[in-house]
Amino acid sequence: MNRDGETPKMIKAYALVMMLVTPLLAGNAFAMGSSDSWSSEGTDLSAVTELVDTEMYEMAIDKIKTMLEEDSENADLYNYLAYSQRKMGDFDSAAQNYERALMIDPEHVGALEYQGELFLQTGKPEMAQENLARLEAVCGMDCEEYKVLASKITN
């Protein structure tokens, strides 16, 4: 910090670069997704999850699109892409990419939960209920994704 109590811009820029580069260098040392039940095998998603977790959705979308060029059948990538698009208000693109994730893996609990949240955001509570029923069938009422979507439906 400088005398004014502010962090100089150069240090902030360095911290951002390190945040983006470190997961790439660390390989599998970082988590492979927000949930062990739907993490990707063979594709390091740590850089994507870091961007999403820090709400850097535009950068996440760019990174995911690049990754999809080499791994076009990765449900996790489509799920993170849709999540980022939804958070940015691009509901149409998000809907398409949740569908893509679920076409690849119909039991993808992350995509089922987040698609349910999209349904609630776009005024389709009955479809969110359908996703909740699918989650119950896939992972039961005790899984985190079921609990989160159920709480959002009831609120």
Backbone as a ProteinNet text record, in pm:
[ID]
protein_1_A
[PRIMARY]
MNRDGETPKMIKAYALVMMLVTPLLAGNAFAMGSSDSWSSEGTDLSAVTELVDTEMYEMAIDKIKTMLEEDSENADLYNYLAYSQRKMGDFDSAAQNYERALMIDPEHVGALEYQGELFLQTGKPEMAQENLARLEAVCGMDCEEYKVLASKITN
[TERTIARY]
83.8	0	87.6	36	109.4	64	111.6	79.4	-68.8	-138.7	-281.6	-366.9	-303.3	-377.9	-431.4	-382.2	-428.8	-320.2	-362.7	-269.6	-237.8	-109.1	-73.5	-128.5	-158.8	-216.2	-125.4	4.4	97.7	85.3	69.5	55.3	-77.1	-183.2	-313	-304.4	-237.3	-223.7	-143.4	-35.2	46.2	-36.8	-115.9	-199.2	-299.5	-358.7	-453.9	-385.7	-268	-195	-160.4	-113	-77.5	-200	-313.3	-436.1	-474.4	-451.8	-488.8	-385.6	-258.5	-152.1	-125	-131.8	-97	-175.6	-308	-379.2	-330.8	-287.1	-238.5	-106.8	-24.6	103.7	91	-8.9	-22.2	-81.5	-143	-200.4	-313.3	-305.3	-413.6	-411.4	-327	-319.3	-444.6	-517.1	-636.8	-760.8	-869.7	-997	-1034.9	-1103	-1142.1	-1286	-1340.2	-1477.2	-1534.9	-1653.6	-1714.8	-1773.8	-1793.2	-1851.6	-1780.4	-1738.7	-1671.8	-1762.1	-1893.1	-1984.2	-1997.4	-1948.2	-1954.2	-1827.7	-1715	-1588.8	-1547.8	-1466.1	-1428.2	-1303.2	-1303.3	-1184.8	-1106.8	-977.2	-892.6	-880.6	-967.4	-960.7	-945.5	-840.9	-815.9	-907.3	-1004.2	-1100.2	-1065	-948.1	-915.2	-911.9	-860.4	-857.2	-998.3	-1086.1	-1225.2	-1296.2	-1280.4	-1349.5	-1299.7	-1172	-1116.9	-1182.3	-1196.7	-1260.4	-1407.1	-1476.4	-1618.1	-1634.3	-1551.4	-1561.5	-1534.8	-1453.1	-1423.5	-1512.6	-1615.9	-1717.5	-1659.5	-1555.3	-1495.4	-1554.3	-1683.8	-1758.9	-1717.9	-1687.8	-1646.8	-1518.4	-1422.5	-1296.9	-1321.1	-1409.9	-1442.6	-1502.1	-1593.6	-1657.2	-1551.9	-1461.1	-1355.4	-1268.4	-1230.1	-1145.3	-1217.8	-1344.9	-1422.8	-1438.8	-1467.3	-1483.6	-1356	-1242.2	-1113.9	-1096.7	-1130.5	-1118.3	-1212.8	-1330.4	-1427.3	-1379.4	-1288.9	-1233.4	-1158.4	-1099.4	-1023.8	-1102.2	-1205.9	-1281	-1430.6	-1483	-1619.3	-1729.2	-1693.9	-1794.1	-1782.3	-1744.4	-1724	-1844.1	-1925	-2045.4	-2012.6	-1901.4	-1861.9	-1834.4	-1766	-1737.3	-1866.1	-1959.1	-2086.5	-2164.1	-2155.4	-2222.3	-2164	-2031.3	-1967.6	-1993.4	-1996.2	-2027.1	-2167.7	-2263	-2401.6	-2416.2	-2349.6	-2355.5	-2306.2	-2192.4	-2135.7	-2227.9	-2284.4	-2377.5	-2502	-2551.4	-2670.1	-2640	-2523.5	-2486.1	-2471.5	-2440.5	-2428.7	-2561.7	-2666.6	-2798.6	-2829	-2741.6	-2764.2	-2836.9	-2967.1	-3045.3	-3064	-3074.5	-3092.7	-2970.5	-2852.8	-2730.2	-2712.9	-2742.9	-2731.7	-2823	-2946	-3040.9	-2987.3	-2932.4	-2876.9	-2760.8	-2676	-2557.8	-2587	-2688.3	-2730.2	-2784.7	-2859.9	-2911.4	-2798.2	-2695.3	-2579.8	-2513.5	-2494.5	-2433.3	-2516.4	-2648.1	-2736.1	-2753.1	-2730.6	-2729.9	-2606.7	-2494.8	-2371.8	-2383.1	-2434.8	-2447.6	-2583.4	-2685.5	-2820.6	-2831.8	-2730.5	-2733.2	-2635.5	-2596.9	-2502	-2572.7	-2541.2	-2615.8	-2595.4	-2477.2	-2453.5	-2541.5	-2546.5	-2628.9	-2777.3	-2818.5	-2959.7	-2997.1	-2909.7	-2937.6	-2941.2	-2836	-2826.6	-2932.3	-2967.3	-3075.3	-3206.4	-3224.8	-3342	-3345.7	-3231.5	-3223.9	-3257.7	-3210	-3244.4	-3395.3	-3456.7	-3601.2	-3673	-3626	-3688.2	-3669.5	-3550.4	-3522.8	-3606.3	-3645.3	-3718.8	-3867.4	-3915.9	-4059.6	-4113.5	-4033.9	-4077.7	-4063.2	-4135.9	-4118.6	-4153	-4246.5	-4281.9	-4165.5	-4087.2	-3970.1	-3859.4	-3848.5	-3752.3	-3789	-3920	-3966.3	-3928.3	-3936.9	-3897.1	-3748.3	-3666.1	-3523	-3498.5	-3577.4	-3564	-3595.4	-3698.5	-3733.6	-3622	-3563	-3451	-3331.6	-3304.8	-3194.7	-3220	-3344.1	-3377.3	-3350.1	-3386.4	-3364.2	-3215.2	-3136.6	-2994.3	-2911.2	-2935.9	-2845.7	-2916.8	-3048.2	-3122.3	-3145.9	-3222	-3258.2	-3147.3	-3044.3	-2935.4	-2820.8	-2821.2	-2710	-2726.1	-2612.1	-2609.3	-2688.8	-2677.7	-2746.9	-2898.6	-2947.3	-3090.7	-3132.5	-3058.1	-3091.7	-3093.6	-2994.8	-2987.8	-3107.1	-3136.4	-3249	-3381.2	-3396.4	-3521.7	-3541.9	-3434.8	-3448.6	-3482.6	-3430.1	-3460.2	-3604.2	-3652.2	-3791.3	-3888.6	-3857.6	-3949.8	-3940.9	-3837.9	-3825.2	-3883.4
-118.4	0	123.8	227.8	353.3	435.4	554.3	637.8	670.3	669.1	700.6	579.9	466.1	345.5	271.7	306.6	241.3	150.2	42.7	-48.7	4.9	21.5	73.7	-15.2	46.4	-25.7	-137.5	-118.5	-220.3	-347.9	-332.8	-449.2	-519	-441.1	-500.6	-579.1	-521.2	-588	-717.3	-712.1	-831.5	-939.1	-900.2	-996.3	-1062.1	-984.6	-1039.3	-1138.7	-1102.1	-1191.8	-1321.2	-1310.9	-1430.3	-1517.7	-1453.3	-1528.2	-1609	-1551.9	-1619.1	-1722.3	-1697.1	-1784.1	-1899.6	-1875.7	-1978.5	-2107	-2102.4	-2229.3	-2305.5	-2233.7	-2300.4	-2371.7	-2313	-2372.5	-2485.1	-2476.2	-2571.7	-2704.8	-2709.5	-2834.8	-2882.2	-3004.4	-3065	-3032.1	-2941.9	-2908.6	-2835.7	-2773.4	-2698.5	-2783.3	-2739.5	-2809.8	-2812.2	-2916.7	-2933.8	-2891.7	-2809.1	-2763.2	-2730.8	-2674.5	-2635.9	-2754.1	-2864.2	-2980.6	-3106.6	-3189.7	-3313.6	-3402.5	-3388.2	-3476.7	-3441.3	-3325.8	-3293.5	-3225.4	-3265.7	-3213.6	-3291.4	-3228.9	-3286.2	-3372.3	-3483.2	-3568.4	-3531.6	-3512.3	-3487.5	-3341.9	-3255.4	-3114.4	-3035.4	-2954.3	-2873.6	-2750.6	-2750.3	-2640.1	-2535.1	-2545.4	-2455.1	-2308.3	-2279.9	-2142.1	-2088.7	-2173.6	-2134.3	-2110.1	-2203.8	-2188	-2064.6	-2034.5	-1913.5	-1788.1	-1783.5	-1668.4	-1657.1	-1769.3	-1768.6	-1729.5	-1788.3	-1758.2	-1611.7	-1546.4	-1404.3	-1314.8	-1374.4	-1303.1	-1230.5	-1287.3	-1233	-1311.2	-1291.1	-1375.4	-1358.3	-1236.4	-1217.9	-1293.4	-1283.9	-1356.6	-1507.1	-1550.1	-1692.5	-1742.3	-1665.4	-1704.1	-1718.6	-1622.7	-1631	-1754.9	-1780	-1895.4	-2026.1	-2034.5	-2156	-2181.2	-2076.7	-2094.3	-2146.9	-2098.9	-2149.4	-2296.5	-2330.6	-2469.7	-2562.3	-2513.2	-2594.9	-2629.4	-2549	-2580.1	-2712.4	-2745.8	-2870.6	-2979.8	-2943.3	-3039.8	-3009.6	-3030.8	-2988.2	-3075	-3183.7	-3271.2	-3270.4	-3156.8	-3145.5	-3075.8	-3152	-3097.5	-2991.6	-3008.4	-2909.6	-2773.9	-2774.6	-2647.8	-2579.1	-2655.1	-2594.7	-2543.4	-2614.6	-2571.1	-2438.3	-2428.8	-2304.2	-2190.9	-2223.2	-2122	-2068.1	-2158.5	-2117.6	-2038	-2083.5	-2013	-1869.2	-1852.7	-1718.7	-1633.4	-1693	-1618.5	-1577	-1667	-1635.4	-1521.5	-1525.3	-1419.7	-1285.1	-1286.9	-1162.2	-1121.1	-1201.6	-1165.7	-1217.4	-1299	-1355.6	-1489.2	-1479.9	-1598.2	-1693.4	-1640.2	-1727.1	-1816.1	-1755.8	-1834.6	-1932.8	-1889	-1977	-2097.8	-2074.2	-2184.6	-2286.2	-2237.3	-2327.2	-2409	-2346.1	-2416.7	-2509.4	-2479.5	-2578.4	-2702.4	-2680.2	-2793.2	-2875.9	-2808.5	-2880.9	-2965.1	-2906.3	-2981.2	-3104.5	-3087.7	-3198.8	-3300.8	-3261	-3358.3	-3447.9	-3390.1	-3467.4	-3556.2	-3498.4	-3572.6	-3539.6	-3621.1	-3594.1	-3592.9	-3645.6	-3649.5	-3550.6	-3449	-3347.5	-3261.3	-3286.9	-3221	-3070.1	-3022.7	-2878.7	-2811.7	-2869.5	-2813.2	-2820.7	-2928.8	-2940	-2832.3	-2810.6	-2705.7	-2568.2	-2535	-2400.7	-2375.7	-2478.1	-2461.8	-2435.4	-2503.1	-2476.5	-2332.6	-2279.8	-2139.3	-2047.1	-2082	-2004.7	-2007.6	-2124.9	-2134.8	-2042	-2035.1	-1944.5	-1799.3	-1765.6	-1627.8	-1586.7	-1682.1	-1649.1	-1683.7	-1698.8	-1717.4	-1853.8	-1958.8	-2094.6	-2185.4	-2156.9	-2234.5	-2382.7	-2415.4	-2555.9	-2634.8	-2570.4	-2637.2	-2651.2	-2553.6	-2564	-2682.2	-2701.9	-2817.4	-2949.2	-2951.6	-3071.7	-3100.8	-2996.2	-3015.5	-3064	-3014.2	-3058.6	-3208.1	-3251.9	-3394.3	-3477	-3425.2	-3495.7	-3504.7	-3395.4	-3397	-3500.9	-3507.5	-3606.1	-3747.8	-3773	-3905.7	-3936.4	-3834.6	-3854.4	-3861.6	-3769.9	-3762.3	-3760.9	-3764.9	-3767.1	-3628.3	-3626.2	-3498.5	-3443	-3520.8	-3474.5	-3409.3	-3418	-3356.7	-3204.6	-3138	-2992	-2924.5	-2974.6	-2912.7	-2920.2	-3032.9	-3046.9	-2944.7	-2936.6	-2845.6	-2699.9	-2661.6	-2522	-2489.3	-2575.3	-2547	-2550	-2644.9	-2652.5	-2524.7	-2472.2	-2348.9	-2230	-2225.9	-2114.7	-2124.6	-2245.3	-2262.6	-2216.7	-2247	-2211.8	-2065.7	-1996.6	-1853.3	-1761.6
0	0	0	-61.8	-57.1	62.9	73.3	189.6	201.5	90.4	91.4	126.4	151.6	185.4	64.6	-55.2	-177.3	-232.7	-293.6	-357.4	-496.2	-528.4	-661.6	-772.7	-887.7	-1001.5	-1050.4	-1045.8	-1093	-1009.2	-879	-791.6	-819.3	-839.6	-872.3	-1003.2	-1103	-1232	-1216.5	-1139.8	-1116.2	-1047.1	-947.1	-874.6	-969.1	-1058.6	-1154.7	-1248.5	-1298.2	-1387.6	-1315	-1192.6	-1115.9	-1090	-1064.6	-1040.4	-1164.7	-1281.4	-1405.1	-1449	-1422.3	-1469.8	-1374.1	-1245.5	-1147.2	-1165.7	-1185.7	-1205.9	-1329	-1430.8	-1550.6	-1523.7	-1439.3	-1406.9	-1305.4	-1220.8	-1111.5	-1155.3	-1270	-1318.3	-1230.5	-1183.5	-1108	-960.2	-916.3	-774.3	-727.4	-817	-780.8	-804.2	-746.4	-763.4	-910.9	-950.1	-1088.8	-1114.3	-1032.2	-1047.6	-912.4	-912.5	-786.4	-711.4	-779.1	-714.6	-761.9	-667.1	-704.4	-788.5	-773.4	-844.3	-992.3	-1034	-1176.2	-1225.5	-1170.8	-1220.6	-1345.1	-1424.5	-1552.7	-1540.4	-1611	-1617.4	-1742.2	-1727	-1841.8	-1883.1	-1838.1	-1872.3	-1743.5	-1736.8	-1618.5	-1622.5	-1533.9	-1528.6	-1423.7	-1361	-1251.1	-1295.2	-1414.1	-1462	-1483	-1535.7	-1558.5	-1425.6	-1332.4	-1203.7	-1130.2	-1143.4	-1079.7	-1137.7	-1268.6	-1332.7	-1293	-1291.3	-1254.5	-1107.7	-1021.1	-877.9	-846.6	-929.1	-908.8	-994.6	-1053.2	-1132.2	-1253.6	-1310.3	-1432.5	-1550.6	-1571	-1663.2	-1809.3	-1852.1	-1991.8	-2021.3	-1929	-1947.7	-1942.3	-1854.7	-1844.4	-1975.9	-2032.6	-2159.1	-2269.2	-2278.3	-2379.6	-2358.8	-2234.6	-2202.3	-2235.6	-2198.4	-2223.1	-2372.5	-2447.7	-2593.1	-2656.5	-2608.6	-2658.3	-2620.7	-2498.4	-2452.7	-2529.1	-2564.1	-2636.8	-2777.5	-2832.9	-2964.6	-2961.5	-2846.5	-2834.1	-2761.9	-2690.5	-2610	-2624.6	-2743.8	-2777.5	-2717.6	-2652.3	-2591	-2438.8	-2382.6	-2238.9	-2174.8	-2105	-2041.9	-1938.2	-1866.1	-1765.9	-1829.5	-1943.3	-2011	-2054.3	-2110.9	-2151	-2029.7	-1919	-1797.6	-1748	-1741.6	-1698.1	-1797.2	-1925.6	-2026.4	-2004.8	-1989.1	-1967	-1837.9	-1732.7	-1604.2	-1620.9	-1687.1	-1707.5	-1793.4	-1897.5	-1982.9	-1904.3	-1822.1	-1740.1	-1644.6	-1582.4	-1487.7	-1557.1	-1686.5	-1763.1	-1826.2	-1804.1	-1855.3	-1994.5	-2052.1	-2184.9	-2167.9	-2138.5	-2105.3	-2222.6	-2344.3	-2461.3	-2484.1	-2481.2	-2498.6	-2384.2	-2262.9	-2146.5	-2163.3	-2207.2	-2225.5	-2326	-2436.3	-2538.3	-2482.8	-2403.5	-2355.6	-2238.8	-2157.7	-2058.1	-2129.8	-2237.8	-2315.9	-2374.8	-2425.1	-2479.9	-2371.7	-2253.8	-2142.7	-2109.7	-2107.2	-2070.2	-2182.6	-2306.4	-2416.1	-2404.3	-2362.5	-2344.6	-2221.6	-2112.6	-1986.3	-1924	-1951	-1900	-1747.6	-1678.9	-1532.5	-1470.2	-1543.5	-1495.4	-1390.4	-1264.2	-1156.4	-1154.9	-1192.1	-1197.5	-1301.4	-1419.8	-1526.7	-1491.8	-1428.5	-1387.8	-1286.8	-1190	-1090.7	-1155.3	-1230.1	-1286.9	-1393.8	-1470.7	-1567.7	-1493.3	-1380.5	-1297.4	-1250.2	-1212.4	-1170.8	-1287.4	-1407.5	-1526.5	-1549.5	-1534	-1550.4	-1452.7	-1330.1	-1232.3	-1273.7	-1322	-1363.8	-1483.9	-1565.2	-1688	-1678	-1555	-1533.1	-1571.3	-1553.3	-1586.1	-1463.5	-1356.1	-1232.6	-1247.9	-1337.2	-1356.3	-1416.8	-1501.7	-1559.8	-1454.7	-1365	-1254.8	-1165.6	-1144.9	-1066.2	-1133.7	-1266.4	-1340.4	-1319.8	-1321.5	-1296.6	-1154.4	-1060	-921.1	-910.9	-980.7	-981.2	-1045.6	-1150.6	-1215	-1120.4	-1047.9	-951	-841.8	-795.4	-692.1	-742.8	-868.2	-925.7	-942.9	-975.2	-1002.9	-874.6	-781.3	-665.8	-531.4	-531.8	-406	-349	-242.2	-180.3	-90.9	-67.3	18.2	-57.7	-190.5	-263.7	-264.2	-268.3	-256.5	-367.9	-489.8	-603.1	-585	-533.6	-505.8	-400.8	-292.1	-182.2	-227.3	-306.8	-353.7	-442	-539.9	-629.5	-553.9	-462.9	-383.3	-303.1	-244.6	-165.4	-253.3	-373.9	-465.1	-516.5	-534	-578.9	-471	-346.3	-237.9	-196.4	-238.7	-202	-303.1
[MASK]
+++++++++++++++++++++++++++++++++++++++++++++++++++++++++++++++++++++++++++++++++++++++++++++++++++++++++++++++++++++++++++++++++++++++++++++++++++++++++++

